[in-house]
Coordinates of C-alpha atoms and ligand atoms in Angstrom, one line a residue:
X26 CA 4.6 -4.2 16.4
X27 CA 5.3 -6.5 13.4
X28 CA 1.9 -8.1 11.7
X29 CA 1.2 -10.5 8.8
X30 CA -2.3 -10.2 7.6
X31 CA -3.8 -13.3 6.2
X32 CA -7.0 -13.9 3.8
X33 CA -8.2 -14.6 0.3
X34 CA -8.1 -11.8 -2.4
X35 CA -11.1 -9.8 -1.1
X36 CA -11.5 -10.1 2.3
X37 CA -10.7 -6.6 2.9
X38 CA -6.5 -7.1 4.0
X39 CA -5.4 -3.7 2.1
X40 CA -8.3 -1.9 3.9
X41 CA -7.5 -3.3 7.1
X42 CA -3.7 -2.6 6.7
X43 CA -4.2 0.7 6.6
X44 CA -6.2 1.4 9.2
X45 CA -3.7 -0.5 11.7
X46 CA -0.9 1.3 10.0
X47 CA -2.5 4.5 11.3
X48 CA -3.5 3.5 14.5
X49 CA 0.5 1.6 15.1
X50 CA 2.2 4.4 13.3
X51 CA 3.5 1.1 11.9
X52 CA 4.7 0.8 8.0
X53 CA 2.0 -0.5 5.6
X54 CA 3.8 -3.1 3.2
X55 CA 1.4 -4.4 0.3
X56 CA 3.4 -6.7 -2.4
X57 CA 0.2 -6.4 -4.2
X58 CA 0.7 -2.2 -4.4
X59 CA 4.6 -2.4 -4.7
X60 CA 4.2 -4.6 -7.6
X61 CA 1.5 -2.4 -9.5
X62 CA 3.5 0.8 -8.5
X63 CA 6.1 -0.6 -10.6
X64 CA 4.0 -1.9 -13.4
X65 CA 2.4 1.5 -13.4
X66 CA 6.3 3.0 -13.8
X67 CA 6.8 0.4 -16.5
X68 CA 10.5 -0.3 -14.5
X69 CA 12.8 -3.1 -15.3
X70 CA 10.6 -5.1 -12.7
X71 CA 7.7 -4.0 -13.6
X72 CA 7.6 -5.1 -17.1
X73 CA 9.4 -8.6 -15.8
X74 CA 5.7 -8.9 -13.4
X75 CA 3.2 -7.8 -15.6
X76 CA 1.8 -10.6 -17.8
X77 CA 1.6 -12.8 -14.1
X78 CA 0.0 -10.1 -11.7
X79 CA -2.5 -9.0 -14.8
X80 CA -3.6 -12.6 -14.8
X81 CA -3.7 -13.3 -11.6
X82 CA -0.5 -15.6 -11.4
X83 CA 2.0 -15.5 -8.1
X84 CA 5.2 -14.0 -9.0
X85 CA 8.3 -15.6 -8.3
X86 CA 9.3 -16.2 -4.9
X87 CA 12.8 -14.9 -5.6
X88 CA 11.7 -11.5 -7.0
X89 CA 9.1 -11.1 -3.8
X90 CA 12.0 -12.0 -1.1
X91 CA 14.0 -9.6 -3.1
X92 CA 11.2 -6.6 -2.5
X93 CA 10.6 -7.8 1.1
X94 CA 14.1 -7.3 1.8
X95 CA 14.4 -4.0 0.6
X96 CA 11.1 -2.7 1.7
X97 CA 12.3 -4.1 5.8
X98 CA 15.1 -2.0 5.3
X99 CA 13.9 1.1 4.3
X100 CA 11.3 0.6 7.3
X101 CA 14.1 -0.6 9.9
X102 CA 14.0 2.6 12.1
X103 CA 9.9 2.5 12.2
X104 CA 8.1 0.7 14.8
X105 CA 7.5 -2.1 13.1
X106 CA 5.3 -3.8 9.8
X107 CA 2.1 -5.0 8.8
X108 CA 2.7 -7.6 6.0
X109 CA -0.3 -7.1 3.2
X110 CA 0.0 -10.4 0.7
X111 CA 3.2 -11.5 2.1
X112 CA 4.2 -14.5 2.6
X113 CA 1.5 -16.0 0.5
X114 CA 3.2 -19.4 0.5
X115 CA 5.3 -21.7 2.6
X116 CA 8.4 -21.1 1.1
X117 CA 8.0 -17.7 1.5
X118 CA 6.9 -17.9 5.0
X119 CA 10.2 -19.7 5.7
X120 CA 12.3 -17.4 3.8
X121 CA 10.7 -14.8 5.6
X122 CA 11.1 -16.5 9.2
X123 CA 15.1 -16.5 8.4
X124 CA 15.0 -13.1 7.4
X125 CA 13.5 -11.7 10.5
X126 CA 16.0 -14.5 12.7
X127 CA 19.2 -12.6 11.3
X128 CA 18.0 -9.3 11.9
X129 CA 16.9 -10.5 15.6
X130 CA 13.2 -10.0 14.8
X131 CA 9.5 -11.6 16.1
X132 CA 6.2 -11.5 14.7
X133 CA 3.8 -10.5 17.0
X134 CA 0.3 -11.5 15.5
X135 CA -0.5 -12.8 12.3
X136 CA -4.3 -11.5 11.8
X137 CA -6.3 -14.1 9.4
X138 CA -9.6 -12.5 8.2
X139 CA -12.6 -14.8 6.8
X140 CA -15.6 -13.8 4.5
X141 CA -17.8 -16.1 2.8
X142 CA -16.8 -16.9 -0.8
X143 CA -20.3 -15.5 -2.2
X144 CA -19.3 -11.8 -0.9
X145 CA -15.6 -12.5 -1.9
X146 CA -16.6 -12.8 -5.5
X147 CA -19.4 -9.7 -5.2
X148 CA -17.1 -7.4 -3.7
X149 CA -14.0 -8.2 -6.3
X150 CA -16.0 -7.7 -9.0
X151 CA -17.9 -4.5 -8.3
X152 CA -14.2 -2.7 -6.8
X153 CA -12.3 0.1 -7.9
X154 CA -9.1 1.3 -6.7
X155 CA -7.7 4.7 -5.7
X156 CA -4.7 5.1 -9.2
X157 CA -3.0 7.1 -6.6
X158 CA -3.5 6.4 -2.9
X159 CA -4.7 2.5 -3.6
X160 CA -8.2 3.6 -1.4
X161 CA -10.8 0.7 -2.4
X162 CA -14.4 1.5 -3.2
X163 CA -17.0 -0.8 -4.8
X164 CA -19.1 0.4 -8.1
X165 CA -22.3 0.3 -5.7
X166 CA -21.2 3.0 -3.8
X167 CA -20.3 5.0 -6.9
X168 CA -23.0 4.8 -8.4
X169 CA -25.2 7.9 -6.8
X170 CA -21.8 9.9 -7.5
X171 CA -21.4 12.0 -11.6
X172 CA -17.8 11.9 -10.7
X173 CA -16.0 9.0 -9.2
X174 CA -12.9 10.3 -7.9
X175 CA -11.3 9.2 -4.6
X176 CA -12.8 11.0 -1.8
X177 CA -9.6 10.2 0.3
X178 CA -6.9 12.3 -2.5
X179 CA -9.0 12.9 -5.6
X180 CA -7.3 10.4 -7.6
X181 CA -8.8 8.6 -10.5
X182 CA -10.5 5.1 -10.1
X183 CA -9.8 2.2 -11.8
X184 CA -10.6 -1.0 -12.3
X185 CA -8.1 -3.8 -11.6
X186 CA -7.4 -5.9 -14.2
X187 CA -6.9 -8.9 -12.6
X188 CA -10.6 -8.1 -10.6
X189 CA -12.3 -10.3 -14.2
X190 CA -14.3 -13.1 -13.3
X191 CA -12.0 -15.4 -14.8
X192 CA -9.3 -14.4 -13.2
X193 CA -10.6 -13.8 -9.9
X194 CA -11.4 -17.9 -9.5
X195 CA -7.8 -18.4 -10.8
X196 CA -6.4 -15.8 -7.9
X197 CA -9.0 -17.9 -4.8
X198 CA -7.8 -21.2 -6.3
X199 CA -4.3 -20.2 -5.8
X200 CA -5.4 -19.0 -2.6
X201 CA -7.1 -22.2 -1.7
X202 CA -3.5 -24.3 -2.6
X203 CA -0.4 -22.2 -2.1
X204 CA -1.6 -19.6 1.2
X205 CA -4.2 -21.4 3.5
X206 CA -1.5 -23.5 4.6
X207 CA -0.1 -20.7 6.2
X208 CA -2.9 -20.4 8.9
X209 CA -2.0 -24.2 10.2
X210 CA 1.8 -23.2 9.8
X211 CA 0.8 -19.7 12.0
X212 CA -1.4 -21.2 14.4
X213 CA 1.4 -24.1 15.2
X214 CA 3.4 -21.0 16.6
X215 CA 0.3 -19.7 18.2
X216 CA 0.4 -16.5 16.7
X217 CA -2.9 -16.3 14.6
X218 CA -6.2 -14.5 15.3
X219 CA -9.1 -15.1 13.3
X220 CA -11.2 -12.4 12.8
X221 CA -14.5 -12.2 11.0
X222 CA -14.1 -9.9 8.3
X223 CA -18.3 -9.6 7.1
X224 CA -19.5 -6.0 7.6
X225 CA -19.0 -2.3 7.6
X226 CA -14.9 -1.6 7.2
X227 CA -15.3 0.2 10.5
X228 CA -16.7 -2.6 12.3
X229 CA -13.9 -5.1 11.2
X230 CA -11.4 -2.6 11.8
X231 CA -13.1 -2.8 15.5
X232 CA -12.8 -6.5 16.0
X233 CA -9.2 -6.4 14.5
X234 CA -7.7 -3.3 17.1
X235 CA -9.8 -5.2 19.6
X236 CA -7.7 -8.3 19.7
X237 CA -4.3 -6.7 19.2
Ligands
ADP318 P1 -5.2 -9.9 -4.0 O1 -4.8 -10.4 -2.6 O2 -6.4 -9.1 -4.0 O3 -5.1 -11.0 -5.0 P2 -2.7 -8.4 -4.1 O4 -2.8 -6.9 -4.4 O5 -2.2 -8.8 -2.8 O6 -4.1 -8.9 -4.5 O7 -1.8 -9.1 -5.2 C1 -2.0 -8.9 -6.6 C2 -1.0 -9.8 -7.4 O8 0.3 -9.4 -7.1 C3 -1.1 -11.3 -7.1 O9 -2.2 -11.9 -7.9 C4 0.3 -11.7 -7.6 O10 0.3 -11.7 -9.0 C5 1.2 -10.6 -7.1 N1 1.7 -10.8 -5.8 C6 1.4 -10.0 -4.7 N2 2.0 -10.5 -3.6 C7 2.7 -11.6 -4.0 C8 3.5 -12.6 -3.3 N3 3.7 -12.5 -2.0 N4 4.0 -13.6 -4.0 C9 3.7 -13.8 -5.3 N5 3.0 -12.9 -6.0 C10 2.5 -11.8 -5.3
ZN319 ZN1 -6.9 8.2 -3.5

């Protein structure tokens, strides 16, 4: 099974990714966590990405084709991918399309999830992310909790620096231009499914596995 999941920052993709990547035994592959992995490393490309992903800029389509490529590769003998922030433009949904033609490959679904913009912006800025396992959890949850470590691996939580109110509108505007053209360009090949992406995790993770 190869997926593309498709929605603003927010909507839960990362979340969702996982739990289809269990339920598939398919690889999860999140730009987003690649690129922050190697920030986190302080590598050759992660000091090149930095200053863009902290603010909330896209990196160049070049450097993500680059990671796609590699990442398919390492994942060819798997039963297939779901796509977590890639493509996130049309050049890279293009690039991508050849890339899967020369290795004799078809998407099967490209999942788009919706949430209002009012709980996009609440949920970005109360989250906190799992330093080593990339779990998300929101500060309301926390709050009852004297220690907020990850109740998935124990890892510490963090706040994401691009997760600033600032930045955030910068990320949804960017959103807004360079990737919701990708749902008209997805649903010409009559591959998306909208799914509604309000509610308990579990519950979207129900709609989603019920339409795939
Ligand atoms: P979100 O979807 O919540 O904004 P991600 O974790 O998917 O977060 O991505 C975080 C950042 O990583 C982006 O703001 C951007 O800087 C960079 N990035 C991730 N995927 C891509 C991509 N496909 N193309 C360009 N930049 C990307
Ligand atoms: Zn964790």
């Amino acid at each position: 099974m190869r997926l593309v999941l498709l929605g603003c920052p927010g909507v839960g993709k990362g979340t969702q990714a996982e739990g289809i990547s269990k339920s598939f035994k398919i690889a999860h592959i999140s730009t987003g966590n690649i690129l922050r992995d190697e920030i986190k490393k302080n590598t050759y490309l992660g000091r090149k990405v930095e200053n863009l992903v902290k603010k909330g800029n896209l990196v160049s389509d070049e450097i993500i084709i680059e990671l796609i490529k590699n990442e398919i590769s390492k994942h060819e003998s798997s039963n297939g991918f779901v796509m977590d922030g890639f493509p996130r433009n049309l050049k890279q949904a293009k690039m991508f399309q050849d890339i899967l033609d020369m290795l004799n490959l078809k998407l099967d679904k490209v999942v788009n999830i919706f949430v209002e913009k009012d709980e996009i912006i609440r949920r970005l800025s109360s989250r906190m992310v799992c330093s080593n396992c990339n779990s998300v959890y929101s500060i309301d949850d926390l709050k009852n909790m004297p220690d907020t470590k990850c109740s998935v691996c124990g890892g510490k939580l963090y706040k994401r620096k691009d997760d600033e109110k600032n930045i955030i509108e910068k990320r949804l505007e960017l959103y807004e231009t360079e990737t919701r053209p990708l749902i008209d360009y997805y649903s010409k090949q009559n591959l998306l499914i909208d799914i509604d992406g309000s509610g308990s995790e579990d519950k979207v993770t129900e709609r989603v596995l019920s339409k795939l």
